[in-house]
Protein backbone atom coordinates (compact mmCIF):
# COMPACT_ATOMS: atom_id res chain seq x y z
CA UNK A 1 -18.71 -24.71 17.72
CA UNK A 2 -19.72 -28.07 17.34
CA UNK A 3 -22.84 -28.88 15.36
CA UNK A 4 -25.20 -29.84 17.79
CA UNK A 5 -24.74 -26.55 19.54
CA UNK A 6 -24.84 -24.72 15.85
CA UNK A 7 -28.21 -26.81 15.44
CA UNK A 8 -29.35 -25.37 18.64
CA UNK A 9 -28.43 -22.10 18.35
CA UNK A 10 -30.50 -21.94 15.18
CA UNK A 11 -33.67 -23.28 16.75
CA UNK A 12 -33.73 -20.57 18.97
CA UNK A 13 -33.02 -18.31 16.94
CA UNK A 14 -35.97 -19.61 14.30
CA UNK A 15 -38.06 -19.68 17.64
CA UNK A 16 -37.14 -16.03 18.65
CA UNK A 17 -38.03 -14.68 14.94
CA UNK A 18 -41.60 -16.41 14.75
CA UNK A 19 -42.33 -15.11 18.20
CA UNK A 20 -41.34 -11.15 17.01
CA UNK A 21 -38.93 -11.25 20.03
CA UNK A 22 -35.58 -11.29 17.82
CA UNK A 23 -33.98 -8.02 18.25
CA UNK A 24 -33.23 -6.96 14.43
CA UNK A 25 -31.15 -3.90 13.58
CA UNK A 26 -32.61 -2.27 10.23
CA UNK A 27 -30.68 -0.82 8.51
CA UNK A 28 -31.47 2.70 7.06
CA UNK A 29 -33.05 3.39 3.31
CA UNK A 30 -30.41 3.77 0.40
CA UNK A 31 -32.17 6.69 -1.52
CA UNK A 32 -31.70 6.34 -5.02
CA UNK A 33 -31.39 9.44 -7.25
CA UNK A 34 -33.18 7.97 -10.11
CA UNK A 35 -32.12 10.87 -13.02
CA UNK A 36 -28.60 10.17 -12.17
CA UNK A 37 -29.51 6.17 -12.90
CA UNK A 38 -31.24 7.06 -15.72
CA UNK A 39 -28.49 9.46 -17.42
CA UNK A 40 -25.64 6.61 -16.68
CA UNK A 41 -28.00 3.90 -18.27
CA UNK A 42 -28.17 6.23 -20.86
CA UNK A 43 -25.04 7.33 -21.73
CA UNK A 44 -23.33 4.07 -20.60
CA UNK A 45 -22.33 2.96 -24.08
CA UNK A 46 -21.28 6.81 -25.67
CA UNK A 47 -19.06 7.02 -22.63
CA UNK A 48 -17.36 3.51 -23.39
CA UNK A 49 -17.26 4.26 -26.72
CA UNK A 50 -15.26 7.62 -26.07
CA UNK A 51 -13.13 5.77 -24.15
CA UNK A 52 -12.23 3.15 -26.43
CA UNK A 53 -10.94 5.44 -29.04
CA UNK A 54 -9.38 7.46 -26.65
CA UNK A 55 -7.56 4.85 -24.78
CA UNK A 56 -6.55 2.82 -28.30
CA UNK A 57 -5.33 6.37 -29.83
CA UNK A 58 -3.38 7.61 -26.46
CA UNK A 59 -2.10 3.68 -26.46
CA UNK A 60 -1.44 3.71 -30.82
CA UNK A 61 0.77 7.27 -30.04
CA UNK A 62 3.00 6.17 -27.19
CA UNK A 63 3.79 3.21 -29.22
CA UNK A 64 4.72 5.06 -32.46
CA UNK A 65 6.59 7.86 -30.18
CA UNK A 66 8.66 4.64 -29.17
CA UNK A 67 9.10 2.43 -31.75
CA UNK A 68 11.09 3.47 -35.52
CA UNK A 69 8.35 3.47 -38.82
CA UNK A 70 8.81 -0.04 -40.81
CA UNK A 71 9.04 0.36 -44.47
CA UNK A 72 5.94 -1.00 -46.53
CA UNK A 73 6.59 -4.21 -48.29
CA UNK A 74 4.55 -5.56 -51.53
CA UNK A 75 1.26 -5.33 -51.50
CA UNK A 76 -2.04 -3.73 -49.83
CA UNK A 77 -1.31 -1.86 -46.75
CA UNK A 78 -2.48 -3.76 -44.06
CA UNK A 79 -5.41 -2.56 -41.16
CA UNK A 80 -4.66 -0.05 -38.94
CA UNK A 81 -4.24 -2.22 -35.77
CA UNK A 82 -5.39 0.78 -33.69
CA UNK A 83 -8.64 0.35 -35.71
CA UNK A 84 -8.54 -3.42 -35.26
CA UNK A 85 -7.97 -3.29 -31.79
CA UNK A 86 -11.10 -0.38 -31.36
CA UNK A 87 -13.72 -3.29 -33.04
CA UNK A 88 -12.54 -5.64 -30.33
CA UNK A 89 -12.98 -3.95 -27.61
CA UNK A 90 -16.44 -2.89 -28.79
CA UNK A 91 -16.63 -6.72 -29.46
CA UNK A 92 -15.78 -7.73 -26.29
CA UNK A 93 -18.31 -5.16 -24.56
CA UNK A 94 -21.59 -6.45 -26.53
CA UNK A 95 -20.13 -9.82 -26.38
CA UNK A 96 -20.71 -10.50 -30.22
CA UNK A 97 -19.52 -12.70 -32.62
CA UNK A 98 -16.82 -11.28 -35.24
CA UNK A 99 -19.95 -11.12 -38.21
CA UNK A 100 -22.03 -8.81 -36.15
CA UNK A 101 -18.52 -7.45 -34.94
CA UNK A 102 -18.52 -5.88 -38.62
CA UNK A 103 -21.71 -4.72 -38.30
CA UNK A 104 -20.80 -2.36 -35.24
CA UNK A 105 -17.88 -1.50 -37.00
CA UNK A 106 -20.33 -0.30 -39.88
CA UNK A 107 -22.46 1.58 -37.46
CA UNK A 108 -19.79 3.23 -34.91
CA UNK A 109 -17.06 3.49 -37.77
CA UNK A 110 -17.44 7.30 -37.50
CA UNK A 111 -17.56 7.68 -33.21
CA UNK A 112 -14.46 4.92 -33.11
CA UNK A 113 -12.39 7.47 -35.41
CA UNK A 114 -12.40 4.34 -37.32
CA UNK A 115 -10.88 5.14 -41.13
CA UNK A 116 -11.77 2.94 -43.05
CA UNK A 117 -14.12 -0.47 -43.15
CA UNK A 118 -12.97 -4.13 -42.93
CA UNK A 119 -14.52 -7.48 -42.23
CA UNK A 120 -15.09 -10.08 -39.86
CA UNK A 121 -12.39 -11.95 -41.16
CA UNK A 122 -10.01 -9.00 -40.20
CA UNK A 123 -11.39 -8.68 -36.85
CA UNK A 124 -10.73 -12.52 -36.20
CA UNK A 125 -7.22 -12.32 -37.05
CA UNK A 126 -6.49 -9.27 -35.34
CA UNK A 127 -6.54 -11.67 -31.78
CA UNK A 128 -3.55 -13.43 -33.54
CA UNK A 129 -1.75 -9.64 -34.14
CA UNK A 130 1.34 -8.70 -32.75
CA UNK A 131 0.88 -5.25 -33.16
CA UNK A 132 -3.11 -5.14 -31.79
CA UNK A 133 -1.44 -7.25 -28.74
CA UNK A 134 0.83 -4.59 -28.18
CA UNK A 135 -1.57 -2.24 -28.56
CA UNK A 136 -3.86 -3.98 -25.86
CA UNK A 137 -0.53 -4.05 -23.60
CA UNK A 138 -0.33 -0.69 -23.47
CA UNK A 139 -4.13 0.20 -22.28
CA UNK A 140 -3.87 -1.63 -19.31
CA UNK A 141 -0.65 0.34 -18.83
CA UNK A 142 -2.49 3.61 -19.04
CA UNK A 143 -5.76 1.89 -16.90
CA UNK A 144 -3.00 1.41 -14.29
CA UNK A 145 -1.06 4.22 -14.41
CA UNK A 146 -4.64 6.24 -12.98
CA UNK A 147 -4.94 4.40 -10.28
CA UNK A 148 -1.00 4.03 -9.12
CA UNK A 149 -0.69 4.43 -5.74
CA UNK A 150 -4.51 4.71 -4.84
CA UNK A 151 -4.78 0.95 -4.09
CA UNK A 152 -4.01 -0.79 -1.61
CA UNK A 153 -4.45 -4.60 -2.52
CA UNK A 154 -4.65 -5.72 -5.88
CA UNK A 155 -6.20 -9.38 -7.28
CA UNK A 156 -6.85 -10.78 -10.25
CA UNK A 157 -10.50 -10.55 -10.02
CA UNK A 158 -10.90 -7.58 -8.42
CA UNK A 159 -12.15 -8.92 -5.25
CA UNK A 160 -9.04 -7.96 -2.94
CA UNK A 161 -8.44 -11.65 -2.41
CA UNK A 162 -5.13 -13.14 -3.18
CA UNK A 163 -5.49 -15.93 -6.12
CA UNK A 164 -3.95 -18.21 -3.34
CA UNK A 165 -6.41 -20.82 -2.07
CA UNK A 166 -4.25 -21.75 0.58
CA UNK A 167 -4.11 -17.84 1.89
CA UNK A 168 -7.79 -17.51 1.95
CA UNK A 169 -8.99 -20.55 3.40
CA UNK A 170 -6.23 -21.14 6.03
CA UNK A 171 -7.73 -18.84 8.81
CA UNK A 172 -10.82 -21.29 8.71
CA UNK A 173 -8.92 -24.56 9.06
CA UNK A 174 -9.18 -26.22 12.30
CA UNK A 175 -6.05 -28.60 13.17
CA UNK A 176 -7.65 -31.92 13.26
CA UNK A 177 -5.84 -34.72 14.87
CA UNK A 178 -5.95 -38.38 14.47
């Protein structure tokens, strides 16, 4: 439609509105059970906490089950990367820096199944970890493995949109020629 006739279009329908004659469709009232709101809102953050440590100790197992124990060089034992990888998740949920990072560690230590208490400096090299990568790798294999088969398109921002520009904006390209 060219613009003129889009201008057009939307004068009448500006006139119809102001003159109550526009036929509007309402649509009906989304009732809102409000103790169901308020018991997610306040639960939200014992239920992602749950899942955290279960999803990082499910994840830790399968990768033991799968890989042979290394021997324990010189030394202090190093983090638990299962525990590393925990405090950034949490991190990444309360979008903190890796100093206040340590102090959620300090207060969820206990609901994380979190043995034992490091610091910030830990937590910042624990993005650079092979084994808290792997870790990582393997809880978006579980996240995927319940929902396998139950979707039907997939993109990477969980719109349903392919990433391709080209495939979502073709079917509004006119041809133009010169």
């Amino acid at each position: 439609m060219p613009s003129k006739q889009r201008g057009e279009e939307l004068r009448k329908i500006i006139k119809s509105v102001r003159d109550g004659t526009f036929e509007y469709d309402s649509k009906e009232p989304v009732t809102t059970d409000w103790a169901q709101y308020d018991h997610a809102q306040i639960y939200e953050m014992i239920y992602y906490l749950d899942n955290i440590r279960d999803l990082v100790d499910e994840a830790d197992e399968r990768i033991k089950k799968r890989t042979p124990p290394r021997k324990r060089g010189p030394g202090r034992p190093s983090t638990d990367p299962a525990d590393v990888a925990k405090v950034l998740l949490l991190q990444t949920y309360v979008s903190s820096s890796n100093r206040l990072a340590e102090g959620f560690l300090l207060l969820f230590q206990e609901k994380l199944g979190i043995g034992c208490h490091f610091s910030y400096k830990t937590i910042e090299r624990g993005y650079d970890k092979g084994p808290v990568n792997k870790i990582l790798d393997e809880i978006v294999v579980i996240t995927n493995e319940s929902v396998e088969g139950k979707e039907d398109t997939f993109s990477f921002d969980g719109t349903g949109f392919s990433a391709s520009n080209k495939e979502n904006y073709a079917r509004f390209a006119t041809k133009t020629e010169f």
